[in-house]
mmCIF file of C-alpha atoms in Angstrom:
data_model
loop_
_atom_site.group_PDB
_atom_site.id
_atom_site.type_symbol
_atom_site.label_atom_id
_atom_site.label_comp_id
_atom_site.label_asym_id
_atom_site.label_seq_id
_atom_site.Cartn_x
_atom_site.Cartn_y
_atom_site.Cartn_z
ATOM 1 C CA UNK A 1 2.842 -16.504 -14.012
ATOM 2 C CA UNK A 2 5.463 -13.779 -13.693
ATOM 3 C CA UNK A 3 9.116 -14.832 -13.638
ATOM 4 C CA UNK A 4 10.378 -15.102 -10.064
ATOM 5 C CA UNK A 5 13.707 -13.559 -9.100
ATOM 6 C CA UNK A 6 14.386 -16.141 -6.380
ATOM 7 C CA UNK A 7 14.385 -18.985 -8.913
ATOM 8 C CA UNK A 8 18.112 -18.724 -9.553
ATOM 9 C CA UNK A 9 20.459 -21.509 -10.663
ATOM 10 C CA UNK A 10 21.314 -22.065 -7.007
ATOM 11 C CA UNK A 11 17.631 -22.379 -6.118
ATOM 12 C CA UNK A 12 17.052 -24.922 -8.874
ATOM 13 C CA UNK A 13 19.889 -27.027 -7.476
ATOM 14 C CA UNK A 14 18.859 -27.011 -3.815
ATOM 15 C CA UNK A 15 15.056 -26.977 -4.215
ATOM 16 C CA UNK A 16 14.663 -30.740 -4.967
ATOM 17 C CA UNK A 17 16.766 -31.631 -1.916
ATOM 18 C CA UNK A 18 14.828 -29.204 0.263
ATOM 19 C CA UNK A 19 11.552 -30.713 -0.895
ATOM 20 C CA UNK A 20 12.828 -34.205 -0.017
ATOM 21 C CA UNK A 21 13.955 -32.980 3.406
ATOM 22 C CA UNK A 22 10.407 -31.748 4.055
ATOM 23 C CA UNK A 23 9.266 -35.287 3.312
ATOM 24 C CA UNK A 24 11.611 -36.665 5.973
ATOM 25 C CA UNK A 25 10.479 -34.021 8.481
ATOM 26 C CA UNK A 26 6.863 -34.827 7.689
ATOM 27 C CA UNK A 27 7.359 -38.514 8.444
ATOM 28 C CA UNK A 28 9.061 -37.580 11.715
ATOM 29 C CA UNK A 29 6.165 -35.282 12.685
ATOM 30 C CA UNK A 30 3.702 -38.103 12.095
ATOM 31 C CA UNK A 31 5.801 -40.572 14.092
ATOM 32 C CA UNK A 32 5.783 -38.105 16.988
ATOM 33 C CA UNK A 33 1.988 -37.970 16.822
ATOM 34 C CA UNK A 34 1.834 -34.252 15.993
ATOM 35 C CA UNK A 35 -0.937 -34.729 13.412
ATOM 36 C CA UNK A 36 -3.867 -37.018 12.757
ATOM 37 C CA UNK A 37 -5.592 -37.858 9.480
ATOM 38 C CA UNK A 38 -2.709 -36.444 7.430
ATOM 39 C CA UNK A 39 -0.408 -38.417 5.137
ATOM 40 C CA UNK A 40 3.280 -37.538 5.027
ATOM 41 C CA UNK A 41 2.821 -36.510 1.371
ATOM 42 C CA UNK A 42 0.101 -34.015 2.324
ATOM 43 C CA UNK A 43 2.230 -32.617 5.114
ATOM 44 C CA UNK A 44 5.243 -32.414 2.813
ATOM 45 C CA UNK A 45 3.225 -30.364 0.307
ATOM 46 C CA UNK A 46 2.095 -27.997 3.071
ATOM 47 C CA UNK A 47 5.639 -27.486 4.335
ATOM 48 C CA UNK A 48 6.756 -26.776 0.791
ATOM 49 C CA UNK A 49 3.936 -24.295 0.241
ATOM 50 C CA UNK A 50 4.852 -22.577 3.498
ATOM 51 C CA UNK A 51 8.422 -22.222 2.215
ATOM 52 C CA UNK A 52 7.165 -20.820 -1.093
ATOM 53 C CA UNK A 53 4.888 -18.355 0.703
ATOM 54 C CA UNK A 54 7.991 -16.847 2.333
ATOM 55 C CA UNK A 55 9.913 -16.803 -0.935
ATOM 56 C CA UNK A 56 7.092 -15.051 -2.784
ATOM 57 C CA UNK A 57 7.429 -12.085 -0.434
ATOM 58 C CA UNK A 58 10.952 -11.562 -1.764
ATOM 59 C CA UNK A 59 9.251 -10.292 -4.927
ATOM 60 C CA UNK A 60 7.594 -7.411 -3.046
ATOM 61 C CA UNK A 61 9.904 -4.662 -4.307
ATOM 62 C CA UNK A 62 9.734 -5.903 -7.872
ATOM 63 C CA UNK A 63 5.941 -5.774 -7.622
ATOM 64 C CA UNK A 64 6.165 -2.211 -6.270
ATOM 65 C CA UNK A 65 5.116 -2.767 -2.701
ATOM 66 C CA UNK A 66 6.466 -3.796 0.679
ATOM 67 C CA UNK A 67 6.285 -7.004 2.674
ATOM 68 C CA UNK A 68 3.725 -7.076 5.471
ATOM 69 C CA UNK A 69 5.725 -8.226 8.472
ATOM 70 C CA UNK A 70 4.276 -7.548 11.868
ATOM 71 C CA UNK A 71 0.823 -7.791 13.419
ATOM 72 C CA UNK A 72 2.225 -6.012 16.478
ATOM 73 C CA UNK A 73 2.472 -2.794 14.464
ATOM 74 C CA UNK A 74 -1.274 -2.743 13.799
ATOM 75 C CA UNK A 75 -3.279 -0.608 16.184
ATOM 76 C CA UNK A 76 -6.475 -2.414 17.101
ATOM 77 C CA UNK A 77 -9.488 -0.624 18.548
ATOM 78 C CA UNK A 78 -12.657 -1.663 20.306
ATOM 79 C CA UNK A 79 -13.653 -5.182 21.289
ATOM 80 C CA UNK A 80 -15.195 -6.193 17.966
ATOM 81 C CA UNK A 81 -13.669 -6.897 14.563
ATOM 82 C CA UNK A 82 -16.113 -6.317 11.706
ATOM 83 C CA UNK A 83 -15.317 -8.005 8.412
ATOM 84 C CA UNK A 84 -16.966 -6.130 5.572
ATOM 85 C CA UNK A 85 -17.950 -8.083 2.488
ATOM 86 C CA UNK A 86 -19.476 -6.774 -0.723
ATOM 87 C CA UNK A 87 -22.898 -8.422 -0.544
ATOM 88 C CA UNK A 88 -25.996 -6.334 -1.239
ATOM 89 C CA UNK A 89 -27.150 -6.610 2.392
ATOM 90 C CA UNK A 90 -24.479 -4.060 3.335
ATOM 91 C CA UNK A 91 -26.837 -1.422 1.904
ATOM 92 C CA UNK A 92 -29.271 -2.069 4.759
ATOM 93 C CA UNK A 93 -26.923 -0.543 7.330
ATOM 94 C CA UNK A 94 -27.891 2.825 8.799
ATOM 95 C CA UNK A 95 -25.654 5.785 9.620
ATOM 96 C CA UNK A 96 -25.905 4.709 13.255
ATOM 97 C CA UNK A 97 -24.659 1.255 12.285
ATOM 98 C CA UNK A 98 -21.640 2.708 10.495
ATOM 99 C CA UNK A 99 -20.842 4.871 13.523
ATOM 100 C CA UNK A 100 -20.851 1.732 15.682
ATOM 101 C CA UNK A 101 -18.553 -0.043 13.239
ATOM 102 C CA UNK A 102 -16.183 2.919 13.206
ATOM 103 C CA UNK A 103 -15.763 2.662 16.987
ATOM 104 C CA UNK A 104 -14.355 -0.839 16.502
ATOM 105 C CA UNK A 105 -11.899 -2.483 14.117
ATOM 106 C CA UNK A 106 -12.977 -3.135 10.535
ATOM 107 C CA UNK A 107 -11.517 -5.076 7.616
ATOM 108 C CA UNK A 108 -12.741 -4.376 4.081
ATOM 109 C CA UNK A 109 -12.504 -7.433 1.825
ATOM 110 C CA UNK A 110 -11.639 -7.302 -1.886
ATOM 111 C CA UNK A 111 -13.814 -4.783 -3.776
ATOM 112 C CA UNK A 112 -15.196 -3.225 -0.611
ATOM 113 C CA UNK A 113 -12.922 -0.225 -1.233
ATOM 114 C CA UNK A 114 -15.630 1.010 -3.632
ATOM 115 C CA UNK A 115 -17.903 1.671 -0.647
ATOM 116 C CA UNK A 116 -18.122 5.121 0.965
ATOM 117 C CA UNK A 117 -17.019 3.734 4.344
ATOM 118 C CA UNK A 118 -13.284 3.610 5.039
ATOM 119 C CA UNK A 119 -12.322 0.542 7.096
ATOM 120 C CA UNK A 120 -9.220 0.337 9.244
ATOM 121 C CA UNK A 121 -7.577 -1.935 6.703
ATOM 122 C CA UNK A 122 -8.296 -3.341 3.254
ATOM 123 C CA UNK A 123 -7.469 -6.981 2.452
ATOM 124 C CA UNK A 124 -7.547 -7.375 -1.304
ATOM 125 C CA UNK A 125 -7.310 -10.448 -3.477
ATOM 126 C CA UNK A 126 -7.222 -8.886 -6.914
ATOM 127 C CA UNK A 127 -9.378 -10.163 -9.726
ATOM 128 C CA UNK A 128 -7.803 -11.499 -12.902
ATOM 129 C CA UNK A 129 -8.905 -8.677 -15.187
ATOM 130 C CA UNK A 130 -6.813 -5.652 -16.111
ATOM 131 C CA UNK A 131 -9.871 -3.614 -15.106
ATOM 132 C CA UNK A 132 -9.463 -4.857 -11.517
ATOM 133 C CA UNK A 133 -5.900 -3.519 -11.415
ATOM 134 C CA UNK A 134 -6.734 -0.132 -12.893
ATOM 135 C CA UNK A 135 -9.739 0.214 -10.568
ATOM 136 C CA UNK A 136 -7.823 -0.251 -7.316
ATOM 137 C CA UNK A 137 -5.185 2.189 -8.559
ATOM 138 C CA UNK A 138 -7.663 4.948 -9.325
ATOM 139 C CA UNK A 139 -10.076 4.364 -6.442
ATOM 140 C CA UNK A 140 -7.684 3.502 -3.626
ATOM 141 C CA UNK A 141 -3.900 3.249 -3.841
ATOM 142 C CA UNK A 142 -3.330 6.322 -6.035
ATOM 143 C CA UNK A 143 -6.262 8.333 -4.688
ATOM 144 C CA UNK A 144 -4.778 11.301 -2.806
ATOM 145 C CA UNK A 145 -7.921 11.584 -0.671
ATOM 146 C CA UNK A 146 -7.321 8.072 0.696
ATOM 147 C CA UNK A 147 -3.594 8.133 1.396
ATOM 148 C CA UNK A 148 -4.138 7.244 5.069
ATOM 149 C CA UNK A 149 -5.944 3.958 4.354
ATOM 150 C CA UNK A 150 -3.943 0.762 4.922
ATOM 151 C CA UNK A 151 -3.909 -1.677 2.009
ATOM 152 C CA UNK A 152 -2.888 -5.346 2.125
ATOM 153 C CA UNK A 153 -2.714 -7.206 -1.187
ATOM 154 C CA UNK A 154 -2.468 -10.972 -1.682
ATOM 155 C CA UNK A 155 0.862 -11.351 -3.493
ATOM 156 C CA UNK A 156 0.175 -14.695 -5.165
ATOM 157 C CA UNK A 157 -2.609 -13.247 -7.276
ATOM 158 C CA UNK A 158 -0.182 -10.650 -8.592
ATOM 159 C CA UNK A 159 2.472 -13.237 -9.371
ATOM 160 C CA UNK A 160 -0.082 -15.342 -11.257
ATOM 161 C CA UNK A 161 -1.245 -12.372 -13.325
ATOM 162 C CA UNK A 162 0.467 -10.633 -16.217
ATOM 163 C CA UNK A 163 -1.094 -7.340 -15.125
ATOM 164 C CA UNK A 164 0.886 -5.178 -12.689
ATOM 165 C CA UNK A 165 0.034 -2.522 -10.136
ATOM 166 C CA UNK A 166 1.441 0.959 -10.656
ATOM 167 C CA UNK A 167 1.331 2.708 -7.267
ATOM 168 C CA UNK A 168 2.564 6.282 -6.949
ATOM 169 C CA UNK A 169 4.185 5.270 -3.667
ATOM 170 C CA UNK A 170 5.494 1.725 -3.078
ATOM 171 C CA UNK A 171 5.012 2.086 0.675
ATOM 172 C CA UNK A 172 1.247 2.333 0.083
ATOM 173 C CA UNK A 173 0.922 -1.401 -0.594
ATOM 174 C CA UNK A 174 1.808 -4.143 1.866
ATOM 175 C CA UNK A 175 1.852 -7.689 0.512
ATOM 176 C CA UNK A 176 0.748 -10.749 2.454
ATOM 177 C CA UNK A 177 1.543 -14.283 1.348
ATOM 178 C CA UNK A 178 -0.657 -16.867 3.068
ATOM 179 C CA UNK A 179 -0.210 -20.592 3.154
ATOM 180 C CA UNK A 180 -2.710 -22.000 0.657
ATOM 181 C CA UNK A 181 -4.337 -25.079 2.150
ATOM 182 C CA UNK A 182 -5.455 -27.119 -0.855
ATOM 183 C CA UNK A 183 -7.575 -30.148 -0.055
ATOM 184 C CA UNK A 184 -11.170 -31.266 0.168
ATOM 185 C CA UNK A 185 -10.526 -33.765 2.971
ATOM 186 C CA UNK A 186 -12.205 -32.306 6.054
ATOM 187 C CA UNK A 187 -10.397 -34.548 8.558
ATOM 188 C CA UNK A 188 -7.051 -33.501 7.130
ATOM 189 C CA UNK A 189 -7.950 -29.801 7.197
ATOM 190 C CA UNK A 190 -9.345 -30.116 10.717
ATOM 191 C CA UNK A 191 -6.135 -31.707 11.998
ATOM 192 C CA UNK A 192 -3.985 -28.972 10.486
ATOM 193 C CA UNK A 193 -6.167 -26.107 11.686
ATOM 194 C CA UNK A 194 -6.276 -27.420 15.251
ATOM 195 C CA UNK A 195 -2.499 -27.319 15.423
ATOM 196 C CA UNK A 196 -1.711 -24.141 13.499
ATOM 197 C CA UNK A 197 -4.656 -21.728 13.143
ATOM 198 C CA UNK A 198 -3.957 -19.938 16.435
ATOM 199 C CA UNK A 199 -0.172 -20.346 16.218
ATOM 200 C CA UNK A 200 1.276 -16.816 16.175
ATOM 201 C CA UNK A 201 4.329 -18.030 14.265
ATOM 202 C CA UNK A 202 2.264 -19.539 11.456
ATOM 203 C CA UNK A 203 1.415 -17.418 8.399
ATOM 204 C CA UNK A 204 -2.136 -16.577 7.441
ATOM 205 C CA UNK A 205 -4.046 -19.532 6.046
ATOM 206 C CA UNK A 206 -6.031 -19.202 2.825
ATOM 207 C CA UNK A 207 -8.470 -21.838 1.664
ATOM 208 C CA UNK A 208 -11.793 -21.081 -0.021
ATOM 209 C CA UNK A 209 -11.652 -17.290 -0.412
ATOM 210 C CA UNK A 210 -10.074 -14.130 0.911
ATOM 211 C CA UNK A 211 -12.925 -13.967 3.438
ATOM 212 C CA UNK A 212 -11.495 -16.877 5.414
ATOM 213 C CA UNK A 213 -8.089 -15.197 5.310
ATOM 214 C CA UNK A 214 -9.644 -12.026 6.777
ATOM 215 C CA UNK A 215 -11.164 -14.066 9.618
ATOM 216 C CA UNK A 216 -7.724 -15.505 10.362
ATOM 217 C CA UNK A 217 -6.287 -11.970 10.272
ATOM 218 C CA UNK A 218 -8.801 -10.796 12.893
ATOM 219 C CA UNK A 219 -7.913 -13.779 15.091
ATOM 220 C CA UNK A 220 -4.219 -12.944 14.848
ATOM 221 C CA UNK A 221 -5.029 -9.436 16.086
ATOM 222 C CA UNK A 222 -6.491 -11.067 19.186
ATOM 223 C CA UNK A 223 -10.197 -10.380 18.629
ATOM 224 C CA UNK A 224 -12.637 -12.675 20.426
ATOM 225 C CA UNK A 225 -15.748 -11.174 18.798
ATOM 226 C CA UNK A 226 -15.694 -11.242 14.992
ATOM 227 C CA UNK A 227 -18.778 -10.227 13.017
ATOM 228 C CA UNK A 228 -19.409 -10.656 9.305
ATOM 229 C CA UNK A 229 -21.280 -7.972 7.366
ATOM 230 C CA UNK A 230 -22.209 -8.065 3.688
ATOM 231 C CA UNK A 231 -21.382 -11.783 3.586
ATOM 232 C CA UNK A 232 -24.539 -13.047 1.882
ATOM 233 C CA UNK A 233 -23.361 -15.951 -0.328
ATOM 234 C CA UNK A 234 -26.877 -17.111 -1.227
ATOM 235 C CA UNK A 235 -26.685 -15.008 -4.381
ATOM 236 C CA UNK A 236 -24.099 -13.150 -6.459
ATOM 237 C CA UNK A 237 -25.519 -9.687 -5.884
ATOM 238 C CA UNK A 238 -23.235 -6.880 -4.692
ATOM 239 C CA UNK A 239 -23.844 -3.577 -2.963
ATOM 240 C CA UNK A 240 -22.978 -1.545 -6.070
ATOM 241 C CA UNK A 241 -25.753 -3.231 -8.065
ATOM 242 C CA UNK A 242 -28.402 -1.985 -5.633
ATOM 243 C CA UNK A 243 -27.293 1.639 -5.445
ATOM 244 C CA UNK A 244 -29.093 4.553 -7.096
ATOM 245 C CA UNK A 245 -26.101 5.323 -9.295
ATOM 246 C CA UNK A 246 -27.151 8.574 -10.959
ATOM 247 C CA UNK A 247 -23.555 9.844 -10.866
ATOM 248 C CA UNK A 248 -22.283 6.598 -12.401
ATOM 249 C CA UNK A 249 -19.702 6.043 -9.649
ATOM 250 C CA UNK A 250 -20.081 2.249 -9.711
ATOM 251 C CA UNK A 251 -19.771 1.622 -13.453
ATOM 252 C CA UNK A 252 -16.060 0.783 -13.187
ATOM 253 C CA UNK A 253 -16.455 -1.806 -10.435
ATOM 254 C CA UNK A 254 -19.367 -3.382 -12.289
ATOM 255 C CA UNK A 255 -17.206 -3.723 -15.382
ATOM 256 C CA UNK A 256 -14.212 -5.067 -13.441
ATOM 257 C CA UNK A 257 -16.329 -7.752 -11.772
ATOM 258 C CA UNK A 258 -18.021 -8.605 -15.070
ATOM 259 C CA UNK A 259 -14.595 -9.150 -16.641
ATOM 260 C CA UNK A 260 -13.381 -11.174 -13.633
ATOM 261 C CA UNK A 261 -16.350 -13.514 -13.991
ATOM 262 C CA UNK A 262 -15.868 -13.714 -17.745
ATOM 263 C CA UNK A 263 -12.194 -14.705 -17.401
ATOM 264 C CA UNK A 264 -13.023 -17.280 -14.716
ATOM 265 C CA UNK A 265 -15.900 -18.563 -16.896
ATOM 266 C CA UNK A 266 -18.422 -18.181 -14.098
ATOM 267 C CA UNK A 267 -22.079 -17.329 -14.612
ATOM 268 C CA UNK A 268 -22.722 -13.845 -13.205
ATOM 269 C CA UNK A 269 -26.476 -14.237 -12.813
ATOM 270 C CA UNK A 270 -27.148 -12.425 -9.515
ATOM 271 C CA UNK A 271 -29.644 -15.081 -8.441
ATOM 272 C CA UNK A 272 -26.931 -17.758 -8.520
ATOM 273 C CA UNK A 273 -25.190 -18.862 -5.358
ATOM 274 C CA UNK A 274 -21.875 -17.032 -4.831
ATOM 275 C CA UNK A 275 -18.913 -18.681 -6.584
ATOM 276 C CA UNK A 276 -17.062 -19.321 -3.310
ATOM 277 C CA UNK A 277 -20.097 -21.230 -1.996
ATOM 278 C CA UNK A 278 -20.749 -23.150 -5.212
ATOM 279 C CA UNK A 279 -19.459 -26.708 -4.774
ATOM 280 C CA UNK A 280 -19.309 -27.288 -8.525
ATOM 281 C CA UNK A 281 -16.720 -24.500 -8.683
ATOM 282 C CA UNK A 282 -14.840 -25.243 -5.462
ATOM 283 C CA UNK A 283 -14.438 -28.928 -6.367
ATOM 284 C CA UNK A 284 -12.523 -27.871 -9.478
ATOM 285 C CA UNK A 285 -10.356 -25.607 -7.307
ATOM 286 C CA UNK A 286 -9.636 -28.481 -4.880
ATOM 287 C CA UNK A 287 -11.073 -26.755 -1.837
ATOM 288 C CA UNK A 288 -14.155 -26.855 0.339
ATOM 289 C CA UNK A 289 -16.917 -24.372 -0.317
ATOM 290 C CA UNK A 290 -16.676 -21.286 1.892
ATOM 291 C CA UNK A 291 -19.702 -22.204 4.039
ATOM 292 C CA UNK A 292 -18.323 -25.650 4.891
ATOM 293 C CA UNK A 293 -14.847 -24.273 5.574
ATOM 294 C CA UNK A 294 -15.925 -21.400 7.826
ATOM 295 C CA UNK A 295 -18.224 -23.756 9.721
ATOM 296 C CA UNK A 296 -15.220 -26.066 10.171
ATOM 297 C CA UNK A 297 -13.026 -23.231 11.500
ATOM 298 C CA UNK A 298 -15.761 -22.178 13.902
ATOM 299 C CA UNK A 299 -16.416 -25.698 15.163
ATOM 300 C CA UNK A 300 -12.869 -26.996 15.647
ATOM 301 C CA UNK A 301 -10.884 -23.829 16.445
ATOM 302 C CA UNK A 302 -12.884 -20.735 17.314
ATOM 303 C CA UNK A 303 -15.614 -22.011 19.651
ATOM 304 C CA UNK A 304 -13.251 -24.261 21.665
ATOM 305 C CA UNK A 305 -11.013 -21.224 22.214
ATOM 306 C CA UNK A 306 -13.724 -18.750 23.209
ATOM 307 C CA UNK A 307 -13.777 -16.831 19.928
ATOM 308 C CA UNK A 308 -17.270 -15.842 18.781
ATOM 309 C CA UNK A 309 -17.740 -15.681 15.032
ATOM 310 C CA UNK A 310 -21.159 -14.416 13.965
ATOM 311 C CA UNK A 311 -22.957 -13.145 10.894
ATOM 312 C CA UNK A 312 -25.132 -10.018 10.991
ATOM 313 C CA UNK A 313 -27.315 -10.940 8.026
ATOM 314 C CA UNK A 314 -29.916 -13.553 8.952
ATOM 315 C CA UNK A 315 -30.373 -14.360 5.251
ATOM 316 C CA UNK A 316 -26.710 -15.309 4.807
ATOM 317 C CA UNK A 317 -25.967 -18.927 3.954
ATOM 318 C CA UNK A 318 -23.745 -18.926 7.032
ATOM 319 C CA UNK A 319 -26.675 -18.221 9.356
ATOM 320 C CA UNK A 320 -27.549 -21.934 9.395
ATOM 321 C CA UNK A 321 -24.186 -22.660 11.032
ATOM 322 C CA UNK A 322 -22.951 -19.529 12.793
ATOM 323 C CA UNK A 323 -24.544 -17.436 15.493
ATOM 324 C CA UNK A 324 -26.350 -14.345 14.240
ATOM 325 C CA UNK A 325 -25.838 -10.999 15.910
ATOM 326 C CA UNK A 326 -26.834 -7.388 15.482
ATOM 327 C CA UNK A 327 -24.258 -4.680 14.972
ATOM 328 C CA UNK A 328 -25.017 -2.951 18.258
ATOM 329 C CA UNK A 329 -25.255 -5.890 20.683
#
């Protein structure tokens, strides 16, 4: 992990006392009946992580970007938010489909920036490989043809990586620092989400993958109709593997993803279930698999509040739990 500028001598003196104070506040919150199925230790850890998420953003300038501050400054459009994943099913969309998507708001997740379609905003959780860093520089943040595209980057993944981004313009990158909700206890997660997921003053919540963070982002923008595209999960195939790549435009993303998988020690066999949905992997990461977590969000937060989350690929693992919808309807 990179050295953190906020970890001064003063910080090291007050941090233990601050952590203890969060323990006292956590006990008080439980006595007041603000949470169920949460221990004061769990709540203390969450409060501490929320504090750290704010502190991490103080590193934005050092990391050559700016802090993302205000959802009110984002211009939404249309009644639908499309979240664009990298699954191979995205190749099935027609030109008419893309025109429909363009009339509404769209969020490209992670490596989606390698697609020809330009979403309204990119939310990127960088891979661990140096290839991942060089790829986003050349394809997106330093590409003069794409200077108008908004780019949000998960700051924790930069802080945990010895690689650094080298943007030509620091204002090109906005960093977001979500609360990372680490637990596999569904009752605990459910209790926390019910209280905070739709709280405008609460930071973004990250759990199983950047996909769930993108869903939270769309909710914070006020969308009541959120549709998932290219979110397949039943395999590890991506849209760039299925393209007729005569001009070799996808070789770099293939190599970056190959290296990411190699560093993480994951099997990249395309027939395997996606890593975020693989419980053998998510158990080691102390989180629910993405299918269980998104189903939980939908059941305890979204549906009760009139927010429709649907998946446009009927073959997606999520189709057993979420509504399916077409792009046009």
